[in-house]
Coordinates of C-alpha atoms in Angstrom, one line a residue:
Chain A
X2 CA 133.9 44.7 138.6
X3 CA 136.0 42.4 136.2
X4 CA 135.2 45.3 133.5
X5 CA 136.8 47.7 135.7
X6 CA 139.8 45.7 136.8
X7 CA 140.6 45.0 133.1
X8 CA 140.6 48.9 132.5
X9 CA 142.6 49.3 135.1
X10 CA 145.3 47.1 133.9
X11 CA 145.3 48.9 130.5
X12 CA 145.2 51.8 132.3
X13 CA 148.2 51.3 134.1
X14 CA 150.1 50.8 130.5
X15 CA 149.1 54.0 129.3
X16 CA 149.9 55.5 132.7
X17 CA 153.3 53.9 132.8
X18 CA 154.1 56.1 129.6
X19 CA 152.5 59.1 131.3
X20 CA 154.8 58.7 134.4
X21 CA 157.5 58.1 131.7
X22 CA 156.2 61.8 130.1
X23 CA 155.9 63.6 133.6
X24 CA 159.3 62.6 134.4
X25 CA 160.4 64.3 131.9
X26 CA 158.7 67.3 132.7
X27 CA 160.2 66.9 136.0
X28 CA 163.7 66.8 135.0
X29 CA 163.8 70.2 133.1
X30 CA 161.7 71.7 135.6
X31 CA 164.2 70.1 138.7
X32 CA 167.3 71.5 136.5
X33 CA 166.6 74.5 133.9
X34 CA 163.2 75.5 136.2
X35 CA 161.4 75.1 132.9
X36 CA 158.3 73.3 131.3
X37 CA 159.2 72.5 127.9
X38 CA 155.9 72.6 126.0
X39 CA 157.8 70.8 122.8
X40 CA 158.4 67.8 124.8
X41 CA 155.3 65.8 122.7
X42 CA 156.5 66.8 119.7
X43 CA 160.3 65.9 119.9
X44 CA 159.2 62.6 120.7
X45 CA 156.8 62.3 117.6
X46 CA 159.8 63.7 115.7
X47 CA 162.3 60.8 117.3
X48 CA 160.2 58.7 116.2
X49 CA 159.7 59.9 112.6
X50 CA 163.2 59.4 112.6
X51 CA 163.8 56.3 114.3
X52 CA 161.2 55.2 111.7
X53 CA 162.7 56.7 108.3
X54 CA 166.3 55.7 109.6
X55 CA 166.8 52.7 111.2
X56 CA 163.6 50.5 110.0
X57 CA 164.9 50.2 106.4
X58 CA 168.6 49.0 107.9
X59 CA 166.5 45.8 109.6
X60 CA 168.2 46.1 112.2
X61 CA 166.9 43.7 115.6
X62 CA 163.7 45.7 117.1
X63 CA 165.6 45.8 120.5
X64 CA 168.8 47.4 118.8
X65 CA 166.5 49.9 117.1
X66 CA 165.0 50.8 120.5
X67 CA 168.4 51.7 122.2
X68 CA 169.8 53.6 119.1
X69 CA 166.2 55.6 119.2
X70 CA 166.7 56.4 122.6
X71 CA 170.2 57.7 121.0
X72 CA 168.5 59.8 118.0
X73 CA 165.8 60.9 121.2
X74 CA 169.2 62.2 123.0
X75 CA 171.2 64.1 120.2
X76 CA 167.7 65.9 119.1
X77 CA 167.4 67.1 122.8
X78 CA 171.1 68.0 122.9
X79 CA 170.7 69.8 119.2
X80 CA 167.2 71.7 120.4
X81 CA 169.1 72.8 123.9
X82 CA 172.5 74.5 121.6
X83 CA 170.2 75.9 118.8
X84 CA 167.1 76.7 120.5
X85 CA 167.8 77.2 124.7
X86 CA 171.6 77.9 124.5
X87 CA 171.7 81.3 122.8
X88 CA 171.4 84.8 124.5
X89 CA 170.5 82.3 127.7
X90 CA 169.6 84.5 130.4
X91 CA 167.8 81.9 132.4
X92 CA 164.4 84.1 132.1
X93 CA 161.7 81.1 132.7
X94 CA 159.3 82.7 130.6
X95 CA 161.2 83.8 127.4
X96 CA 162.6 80.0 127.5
X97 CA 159.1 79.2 128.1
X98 CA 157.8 80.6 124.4
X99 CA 160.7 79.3 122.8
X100 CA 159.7 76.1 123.8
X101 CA 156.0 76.9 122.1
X102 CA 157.5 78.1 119.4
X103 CA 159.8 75.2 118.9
X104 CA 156.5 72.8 119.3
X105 CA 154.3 74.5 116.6
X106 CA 158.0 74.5 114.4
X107 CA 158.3 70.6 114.7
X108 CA 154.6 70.0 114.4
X109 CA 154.4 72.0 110.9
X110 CA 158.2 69.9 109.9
X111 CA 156.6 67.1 110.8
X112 CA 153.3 67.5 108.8
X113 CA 154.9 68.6 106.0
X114 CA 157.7 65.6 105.8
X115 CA 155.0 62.9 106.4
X116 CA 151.9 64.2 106.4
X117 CA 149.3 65.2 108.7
X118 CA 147.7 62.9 110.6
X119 CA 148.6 60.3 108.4
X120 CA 148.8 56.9 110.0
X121 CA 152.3 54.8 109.2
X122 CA 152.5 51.1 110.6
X123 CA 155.3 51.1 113.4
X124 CA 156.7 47.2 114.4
X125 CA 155.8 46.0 117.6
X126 CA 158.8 45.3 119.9
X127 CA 156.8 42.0 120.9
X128 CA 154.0 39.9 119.0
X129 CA 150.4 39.7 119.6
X130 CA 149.3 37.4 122.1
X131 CA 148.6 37.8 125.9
X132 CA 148.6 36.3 129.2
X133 CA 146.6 35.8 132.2
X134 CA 147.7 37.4 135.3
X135 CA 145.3 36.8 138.7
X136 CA 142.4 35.7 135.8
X137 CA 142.8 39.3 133.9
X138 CA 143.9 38.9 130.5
X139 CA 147.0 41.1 129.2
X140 CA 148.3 41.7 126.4
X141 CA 152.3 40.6 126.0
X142 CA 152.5 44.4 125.0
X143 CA 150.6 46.2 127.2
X144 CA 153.2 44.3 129.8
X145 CA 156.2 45.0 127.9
X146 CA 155.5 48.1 127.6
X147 CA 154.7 48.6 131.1
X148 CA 157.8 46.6 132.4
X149 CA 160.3 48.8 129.9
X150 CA 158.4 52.0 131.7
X151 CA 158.7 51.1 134.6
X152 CA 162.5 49.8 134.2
X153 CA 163.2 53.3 132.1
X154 CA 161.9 55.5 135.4
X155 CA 164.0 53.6 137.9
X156 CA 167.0 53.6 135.9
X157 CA 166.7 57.7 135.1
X158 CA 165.4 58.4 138.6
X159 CA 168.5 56.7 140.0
X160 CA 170.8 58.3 137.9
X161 CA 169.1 61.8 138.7
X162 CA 169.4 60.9 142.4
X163 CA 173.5 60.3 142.1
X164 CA 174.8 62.8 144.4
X165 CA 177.0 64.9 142.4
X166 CA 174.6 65.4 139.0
X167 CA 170.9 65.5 141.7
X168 CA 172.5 68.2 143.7
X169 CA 174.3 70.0 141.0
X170 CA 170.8 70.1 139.4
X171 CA 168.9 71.3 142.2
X172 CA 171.3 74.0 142.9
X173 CA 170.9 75.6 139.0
X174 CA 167.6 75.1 139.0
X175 CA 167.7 77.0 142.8
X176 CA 170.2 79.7 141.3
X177 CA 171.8 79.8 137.9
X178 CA 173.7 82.7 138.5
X179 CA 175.3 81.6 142.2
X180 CA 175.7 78.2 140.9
X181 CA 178.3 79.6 138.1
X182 CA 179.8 81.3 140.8
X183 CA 180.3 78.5 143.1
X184 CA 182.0 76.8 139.8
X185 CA 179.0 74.4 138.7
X186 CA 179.3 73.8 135.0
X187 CA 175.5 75.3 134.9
X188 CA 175.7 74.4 130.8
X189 CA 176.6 70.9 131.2
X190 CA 174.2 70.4 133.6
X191 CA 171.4 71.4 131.9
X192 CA 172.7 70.0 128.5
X193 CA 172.4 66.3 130.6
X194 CA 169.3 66.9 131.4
X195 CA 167.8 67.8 127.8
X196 CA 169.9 64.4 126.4
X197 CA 167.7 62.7 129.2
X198 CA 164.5 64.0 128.2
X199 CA 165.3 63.8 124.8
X200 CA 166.0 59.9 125.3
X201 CA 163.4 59.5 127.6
X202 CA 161.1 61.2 124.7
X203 CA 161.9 58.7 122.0
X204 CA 161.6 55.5 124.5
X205 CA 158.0 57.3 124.9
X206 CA 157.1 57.6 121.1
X207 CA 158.6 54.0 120.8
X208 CA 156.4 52.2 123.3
X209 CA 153.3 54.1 122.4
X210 CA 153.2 53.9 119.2
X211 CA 153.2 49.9 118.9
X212 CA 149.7 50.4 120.4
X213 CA 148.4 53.0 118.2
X214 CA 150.0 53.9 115.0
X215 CA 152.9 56.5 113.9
X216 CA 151.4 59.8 113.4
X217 CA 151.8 63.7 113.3
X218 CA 149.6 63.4 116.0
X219 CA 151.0 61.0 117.8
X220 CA 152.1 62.8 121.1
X221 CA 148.9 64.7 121.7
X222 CA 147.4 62.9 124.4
X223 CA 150.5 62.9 126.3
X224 CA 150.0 67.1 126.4
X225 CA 147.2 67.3 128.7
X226 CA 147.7 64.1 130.5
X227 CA 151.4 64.1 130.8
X228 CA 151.4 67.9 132.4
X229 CA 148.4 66.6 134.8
X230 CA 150.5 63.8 135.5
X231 CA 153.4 66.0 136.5
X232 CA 151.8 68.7 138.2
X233 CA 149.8 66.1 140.1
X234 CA 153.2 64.3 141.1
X235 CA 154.4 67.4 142.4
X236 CA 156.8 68.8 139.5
X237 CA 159.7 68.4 141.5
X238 CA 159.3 64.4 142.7
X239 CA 160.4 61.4 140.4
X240 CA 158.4 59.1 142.4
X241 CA 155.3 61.8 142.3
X242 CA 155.4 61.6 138.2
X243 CA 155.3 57.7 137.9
X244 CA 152.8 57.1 140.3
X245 CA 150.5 60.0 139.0
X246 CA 151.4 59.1 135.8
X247 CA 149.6 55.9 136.6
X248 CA 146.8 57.2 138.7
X249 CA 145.7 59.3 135.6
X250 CA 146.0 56.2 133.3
X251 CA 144.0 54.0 134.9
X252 CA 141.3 57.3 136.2
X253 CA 141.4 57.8 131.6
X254 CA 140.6 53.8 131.3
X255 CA 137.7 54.0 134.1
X256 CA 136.0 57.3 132.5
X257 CA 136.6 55.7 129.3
X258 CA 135.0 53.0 129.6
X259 CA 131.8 53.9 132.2
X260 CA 131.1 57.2 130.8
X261 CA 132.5 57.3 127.3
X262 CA 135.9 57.5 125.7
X263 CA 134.5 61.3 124.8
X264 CA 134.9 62.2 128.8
X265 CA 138.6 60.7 128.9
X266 CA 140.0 64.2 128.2
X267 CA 137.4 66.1 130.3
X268 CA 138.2 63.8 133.4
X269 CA 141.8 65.0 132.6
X270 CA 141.2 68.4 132.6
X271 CA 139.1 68.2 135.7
X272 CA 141.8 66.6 137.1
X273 CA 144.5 69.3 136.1
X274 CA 142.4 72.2 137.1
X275 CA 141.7 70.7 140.3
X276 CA 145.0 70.2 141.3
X277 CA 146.3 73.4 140.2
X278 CA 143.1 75.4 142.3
X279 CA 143.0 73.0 145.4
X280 CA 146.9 71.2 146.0
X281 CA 149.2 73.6 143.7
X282 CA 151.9 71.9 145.0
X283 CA 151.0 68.2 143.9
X284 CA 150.7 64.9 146.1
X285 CA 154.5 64.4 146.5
X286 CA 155.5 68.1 145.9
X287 CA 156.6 70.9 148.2
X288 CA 154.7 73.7 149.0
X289 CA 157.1 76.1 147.4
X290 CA 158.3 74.7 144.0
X291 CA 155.6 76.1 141.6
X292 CA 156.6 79.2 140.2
X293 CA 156.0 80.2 136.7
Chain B
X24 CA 210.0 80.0 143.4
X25 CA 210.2 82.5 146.1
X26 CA 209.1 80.8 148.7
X27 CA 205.1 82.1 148.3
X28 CA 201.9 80.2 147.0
X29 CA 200.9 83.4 145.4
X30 CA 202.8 86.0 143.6
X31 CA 200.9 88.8 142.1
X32 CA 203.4 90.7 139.7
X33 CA 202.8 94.0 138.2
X34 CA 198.3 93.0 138.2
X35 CA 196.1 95.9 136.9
X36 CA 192.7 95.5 135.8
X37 CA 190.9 98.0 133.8
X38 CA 186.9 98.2 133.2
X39 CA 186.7 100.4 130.0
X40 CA 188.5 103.9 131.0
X41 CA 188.3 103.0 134.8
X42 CA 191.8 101.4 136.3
X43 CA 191.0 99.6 139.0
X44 CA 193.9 97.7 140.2
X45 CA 197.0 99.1 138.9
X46 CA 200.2 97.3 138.7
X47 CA 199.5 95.9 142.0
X48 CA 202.0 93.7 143.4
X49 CA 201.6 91.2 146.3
X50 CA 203.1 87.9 147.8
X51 CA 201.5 85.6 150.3
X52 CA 203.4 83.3 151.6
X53 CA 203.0 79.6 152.3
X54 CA 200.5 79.5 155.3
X55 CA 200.3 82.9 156.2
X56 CA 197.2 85.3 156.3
X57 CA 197.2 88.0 154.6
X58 CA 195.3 90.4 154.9
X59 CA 194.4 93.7 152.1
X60 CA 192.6 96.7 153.4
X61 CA 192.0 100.1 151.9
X62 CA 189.0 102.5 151.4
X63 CA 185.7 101.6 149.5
X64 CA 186.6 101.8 146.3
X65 CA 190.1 101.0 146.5
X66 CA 190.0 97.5 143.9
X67 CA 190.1 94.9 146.8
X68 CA 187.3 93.1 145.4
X69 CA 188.6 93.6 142.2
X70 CA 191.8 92.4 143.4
X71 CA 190.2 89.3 144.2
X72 CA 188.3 88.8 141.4
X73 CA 191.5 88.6 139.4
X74 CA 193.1 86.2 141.5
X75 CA 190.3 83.9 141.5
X76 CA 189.4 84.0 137.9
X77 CA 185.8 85.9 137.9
X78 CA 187.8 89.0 136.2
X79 CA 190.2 88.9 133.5
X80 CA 193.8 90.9 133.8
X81 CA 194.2 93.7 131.8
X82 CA 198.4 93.1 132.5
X83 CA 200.8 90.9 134.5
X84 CA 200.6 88.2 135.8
X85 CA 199.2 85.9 139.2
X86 CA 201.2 82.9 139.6
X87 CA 199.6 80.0 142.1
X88 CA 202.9 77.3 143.4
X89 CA 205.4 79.3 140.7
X90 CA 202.7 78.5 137.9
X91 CA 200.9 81.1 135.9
X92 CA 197.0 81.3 136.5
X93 CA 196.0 83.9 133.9
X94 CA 194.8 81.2 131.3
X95 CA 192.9 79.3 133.5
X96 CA 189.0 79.8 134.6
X97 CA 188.0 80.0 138.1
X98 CA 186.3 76.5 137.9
X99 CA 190.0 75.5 137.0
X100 CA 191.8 77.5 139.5
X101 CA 188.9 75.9 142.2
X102 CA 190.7 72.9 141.4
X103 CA 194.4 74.1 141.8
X104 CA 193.4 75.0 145.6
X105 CA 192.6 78.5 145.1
X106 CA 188.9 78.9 146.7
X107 CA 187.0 82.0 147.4
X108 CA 184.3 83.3 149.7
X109 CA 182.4 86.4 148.8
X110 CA 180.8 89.6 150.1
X111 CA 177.3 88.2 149.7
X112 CA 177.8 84.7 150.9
X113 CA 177.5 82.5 147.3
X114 CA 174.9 80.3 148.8
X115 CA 172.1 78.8 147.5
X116 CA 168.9 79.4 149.3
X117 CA 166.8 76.4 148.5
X118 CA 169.5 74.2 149.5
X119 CA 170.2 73.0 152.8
X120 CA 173.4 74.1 154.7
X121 CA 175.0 70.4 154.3
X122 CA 174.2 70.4 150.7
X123 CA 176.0 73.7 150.2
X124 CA 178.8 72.9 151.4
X125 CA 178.7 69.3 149.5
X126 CA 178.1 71.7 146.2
X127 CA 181.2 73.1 147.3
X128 CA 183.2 69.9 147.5
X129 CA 181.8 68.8 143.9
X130 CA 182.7 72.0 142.4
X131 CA 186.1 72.1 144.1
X132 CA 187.1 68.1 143.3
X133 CA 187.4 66.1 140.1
X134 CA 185.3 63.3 139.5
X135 CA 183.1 61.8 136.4
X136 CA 179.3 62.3 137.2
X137 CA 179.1 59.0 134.6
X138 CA 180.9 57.0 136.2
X139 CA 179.4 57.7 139.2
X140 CA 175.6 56.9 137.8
X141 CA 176.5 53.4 136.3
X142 CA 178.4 52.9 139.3
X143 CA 175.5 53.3 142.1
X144 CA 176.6 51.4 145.2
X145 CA 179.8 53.5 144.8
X146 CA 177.8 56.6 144.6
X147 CA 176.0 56.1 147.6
X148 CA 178.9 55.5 149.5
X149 CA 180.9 58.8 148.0
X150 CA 177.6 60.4 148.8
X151 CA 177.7 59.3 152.2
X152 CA 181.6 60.3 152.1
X153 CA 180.5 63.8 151.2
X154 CA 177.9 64.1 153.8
X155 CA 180.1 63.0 156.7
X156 CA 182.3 65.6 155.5
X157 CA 180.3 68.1 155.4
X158 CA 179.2 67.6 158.7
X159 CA 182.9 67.1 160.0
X160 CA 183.7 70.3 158.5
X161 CA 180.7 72.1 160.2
X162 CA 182.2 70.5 163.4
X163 CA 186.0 71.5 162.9
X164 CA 185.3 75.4 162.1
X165 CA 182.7 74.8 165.2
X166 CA 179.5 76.5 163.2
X167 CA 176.8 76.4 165.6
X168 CA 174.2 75.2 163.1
X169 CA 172.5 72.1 161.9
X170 CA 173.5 70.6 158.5
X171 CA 170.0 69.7 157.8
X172 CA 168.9 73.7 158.2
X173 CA 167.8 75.3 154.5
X174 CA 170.2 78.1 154.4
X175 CA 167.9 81.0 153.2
X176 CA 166.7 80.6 156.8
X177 CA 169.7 81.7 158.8
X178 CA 170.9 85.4 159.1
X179 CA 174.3 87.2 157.8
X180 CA 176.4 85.7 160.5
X181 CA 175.9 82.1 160.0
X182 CA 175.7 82.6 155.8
X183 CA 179.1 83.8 156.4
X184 CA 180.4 81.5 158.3
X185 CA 178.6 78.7 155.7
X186 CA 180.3 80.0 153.4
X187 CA 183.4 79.6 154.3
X188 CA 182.7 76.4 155.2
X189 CA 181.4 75.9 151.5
X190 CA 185.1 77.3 150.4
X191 CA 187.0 75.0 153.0
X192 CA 185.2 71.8 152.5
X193 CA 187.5 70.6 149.7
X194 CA 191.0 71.4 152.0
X195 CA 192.0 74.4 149.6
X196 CA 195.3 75.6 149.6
X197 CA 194.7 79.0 149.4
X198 CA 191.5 80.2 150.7
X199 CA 190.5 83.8 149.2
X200 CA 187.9 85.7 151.6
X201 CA 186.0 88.9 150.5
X202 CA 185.0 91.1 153.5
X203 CA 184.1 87.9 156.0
X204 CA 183.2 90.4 158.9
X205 CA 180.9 93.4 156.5
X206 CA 177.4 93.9 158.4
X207 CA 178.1 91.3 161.8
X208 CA 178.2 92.4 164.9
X209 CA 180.8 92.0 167.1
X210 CA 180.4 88.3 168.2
X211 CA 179.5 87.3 164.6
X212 CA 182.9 88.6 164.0
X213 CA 184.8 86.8 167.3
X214 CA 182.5 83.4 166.0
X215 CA 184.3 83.8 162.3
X216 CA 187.7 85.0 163.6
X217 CA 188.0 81.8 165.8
X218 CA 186.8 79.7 162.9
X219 CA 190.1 81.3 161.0
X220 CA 192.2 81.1 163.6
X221 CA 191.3 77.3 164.3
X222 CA 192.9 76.5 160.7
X223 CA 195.4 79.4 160.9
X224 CA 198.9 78.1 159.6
X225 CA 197.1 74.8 158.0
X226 CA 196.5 76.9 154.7
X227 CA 197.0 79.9 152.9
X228 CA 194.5 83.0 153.8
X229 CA 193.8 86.2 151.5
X230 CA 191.3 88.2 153.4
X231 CA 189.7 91.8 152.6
X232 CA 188.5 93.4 155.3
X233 CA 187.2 96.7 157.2
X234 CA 187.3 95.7 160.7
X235 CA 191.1 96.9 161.1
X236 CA 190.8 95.3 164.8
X237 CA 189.8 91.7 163.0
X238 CA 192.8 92.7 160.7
X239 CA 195.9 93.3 163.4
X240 CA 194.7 89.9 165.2
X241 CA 194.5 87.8 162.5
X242 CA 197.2 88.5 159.7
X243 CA 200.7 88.1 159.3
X244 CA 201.0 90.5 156.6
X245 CA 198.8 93.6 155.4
X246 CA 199.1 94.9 151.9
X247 CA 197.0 98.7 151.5
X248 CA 195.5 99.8 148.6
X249 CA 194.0 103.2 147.7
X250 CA 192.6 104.1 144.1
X251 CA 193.8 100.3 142.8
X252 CA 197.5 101.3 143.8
X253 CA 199.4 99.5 147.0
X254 CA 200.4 102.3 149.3
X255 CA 201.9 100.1 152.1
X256 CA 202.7 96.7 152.6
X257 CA 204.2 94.5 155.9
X258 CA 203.4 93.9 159.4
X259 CA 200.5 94.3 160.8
X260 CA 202.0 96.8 163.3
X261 CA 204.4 98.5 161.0
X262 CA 201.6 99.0 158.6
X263 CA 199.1 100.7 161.2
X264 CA 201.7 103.4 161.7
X265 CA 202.3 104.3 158.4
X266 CA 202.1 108.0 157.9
X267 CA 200.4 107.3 154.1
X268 CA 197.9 104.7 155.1
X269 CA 196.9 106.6 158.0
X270 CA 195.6 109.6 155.9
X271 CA 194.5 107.4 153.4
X272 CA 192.7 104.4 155.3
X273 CA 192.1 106.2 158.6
X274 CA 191.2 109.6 157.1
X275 CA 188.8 107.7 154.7
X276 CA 187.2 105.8 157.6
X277 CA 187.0 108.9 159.4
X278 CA 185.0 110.8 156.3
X279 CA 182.3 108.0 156.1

């Protein structure tokens, strides 16, 4: 029992980020009706440059954090203009492969600047050491990390729900051309929400990587699990992503550690298929929103 | 200033080789309706479109309050007071019909989304603001529907009527609407006609329309086109007896 209350609570770190990731999805899918399949990769290339950047400056780890989530926010804004932006016709699946293609792009930059694979120490927001909570022990930055997740989805959520930029979205993601019509600056709006994800991104690869290492390969968990996340949540529901996000982290600690870390990514893909054959539309979404 | 919120001087609009308005002139004034009728084909639309911004003028000018227009977009001119309807109700589908017409009152006021997000407590309350009004305008134009209703439920009628309510929300000055009675019936039309005649004098009204009965009750002033050109322009009774329009408009009507 204790065994699997312990997983749980690392679960729910590792779910926190996969909220974080889902919400992401769920923002460009609530506003440009996409799923943007380069979303690990950006991150992974944030932090590459939050790394290269800021770490030799030695600048205070928290001021790092924020201007990351700044460098996270220009390189969504930059990949909307250079990669989304031109000859935009608002066709979901040629955005769709441009999105692949951009992935595979920054995957091959990203090996080839730094290597494949090849792990490069990232500093720890907080130091070792942990706490007990109820009689489990956790680590200070399995909390953190948790906390700043959790803090992060709240504070994005909210701002999505302000009336003028949540209904604005839903009505270009509803209708891009009628939208331009009724004078909605359809551009703008979908330009905030790639500097969100792009923040929201890099606050990902940030927290993460503390507990594994920087890597080419950083993101790549987040790919199955983050989409099963956000397909499980609903695609269209903040609240859906964090709290699926968290369902699949703790379901990956549990398989991981009674049947074998080898299962984590089966469980996931159990879990994805079953969703998309038996409740398309997700606990907290509606019936009607899938559509590519 | 000649006394009118919008002076159209010498307009024409051309689409490669085709001219579709054609040194059109017009003047609506302050509070009046006005209302431009002519055969399919004839540039009202077109007419329209120029005024509101959606198409660019191939010459003259459209002046809004004695200021030129032609530089600004129709997000821009939305702003100015200068709000459309159209043919095919502009409404979005997956929204309900309260959040229409709140799209309507974002797109038609100024206001910085920013400061709205790191100010929350005085989001919610503008939101709350823009609900109630919403609602209020629903109630004033007397739209027998329920805010909370997802507008790709309801038929032409009501889409219409949503629409204009979308277009009024924001208190426009002049209020631009494109064929408000095409495909209702005949109480569809009386429900829309005593929506328009409710604010009747409180704003400005451009109007297209086929329904010349609709026409002679609700306008002050009728301008007729034919082939992009104005053929007749005044009273709605003087106009209906005009040797020219009658072959043109009547003859038309008759052919179809």
């Amino acid at each position: 029992m204790n065994v699997a209350v312990q997983a749980a609570v690392s679960g729910l770190t590792l779910g926190a980020l996969y909220g974080l990731f889902a919400l992401t999805v769920v923002v460009l899918w609530r506003t440009a009706g996409l799923v943007n399949f380069a979303q690990g990769s950006m991150a992974t290339l944030s932090a590459f440059i939050a790394y290269f950047l800021l770490i030799p400056l030695g600048l205070p780890l928290w001021v790092m954090f924020l201007l990351s989530l700044l460098i996270g926010a220009v390189l969504g804004a930059v990949i909307y203009t250079v990669v989304l932006l031109p000859r935009s016709t608002g066709d979901h699946y040629n955005e769709l492969f441009r999105t692949m293609g951009l992935s595979l792009f920054i995957v091959a930059f990203v090996q080839r600047s730094w290597g494949s694979g090849e792990p490069y120490p990232f500093p720890s927001l907080i130091g070792s050491g942990s706490v007990d909570v109820l009689g489990f022990r956790v680590q200070w930055l399995q909390l953190l990390t948790l906390v700043i997740a959790l803090v992060l989805t709240f504070a994005f959520a909210a701002f999505l729900r302000t009336p003028r930029i949540g209904l604005t979205m839903r009505a270009v993601a509803s209708d891009r051309e009628v939208s331009t019509i009724l004078g909605v600056r359809v551009r703008f709006v979908i330009m905030i929400a790639w500097l969100i994800v792009g923040a929201i991104g890099a606050a990902i690869a940030l927290l993460f990587t503390p507990l594994y290492s920087l890597s080419s390969d950083l993101m790549e968990p987040f790919l199955l699990k983050g989409f099963a996340a956000a397909l499980l949540g609903g695609l269209s529901s903040f609240r859906g992503a964090i709290i699926a996000g968290l369902i699949v982290g703790v379901m990956d600690a549990e398989v991981a550690v009674f049947l074998g870390p080898e299962w984590r990514d089966v469980a996931s893909f159990i879990l994805l298929l079953g969703v998309l054959l038996i409740r398309p539309s997700g606990i907290f979404g509606q019936a009607n929103t899938v559509r590519v | 200033m000649t006394g009118s919120i919008l002076d159209v001087r010498q307009a024409s609009v051309h689409f490669g080789g085709v001219v579709a308005v054609d040194e059109v002139n017009l003047a609506v004034g302050a509070g009046s309706t006005h209302a431009i009728i002519g055969p399919n084909g004839a540039g009202k639309t077109t007419l329209l479109n120029a005024i509101s911004g959606l198409v660019p003028l191939s010459g003259g000018e459209v002046l809004f309050e004695g200021a030129p227009l032609n530089k600004l977009r129709a997000r821009q001119r939305a702003r100015l007071g200068v709000v459309r309807t159209f043919q095919n109700p502009a409404l979005i589908d997956a929204l309900t019909v309260r959040e229409n017409i709140q799209v309507g009152l974002y797109t038609q006021t100024k206001s910085s989304s920013f400061e709205e997000a790191l100010g929350l407590p005085r989001a919610l309350r503008r939101e709350r603001e823009a609900r109630a009004r919403a609602d209020a305008v629903l109630e004033e134009l007397r739209i027998p529907v329920e805010g909370s209703t997802p507008v790709g439920a309801l038929p032409l009628g009501l889409r219409k009527a949503v629409d204009i309510a979308r277009a009024w929300v924001a208190k426009p000055k002049l209020l631009l609407l494109d064929e408000p009675t095409a495909g209702l019936d005949e109480s569809e039309i009386g429900e829309i006609e005593s929506a328009l005649a409710r604010v009747k004098g409180e704003i400005s009204v451009v109007v297209i329309a086929h329904h010349l009965d609709f026409v002679m009750r609700l306008a002050d002033e009728v301008t007729v086109l034919e082939f992009g050109r104005v053929i007749a322009n005044g009273p709605p009774t003087e106009v209906r007896s005009d040797p020219a329009v009658i072959a043109a408009y009547i003859g038309a009507a008759d052919d179809d």
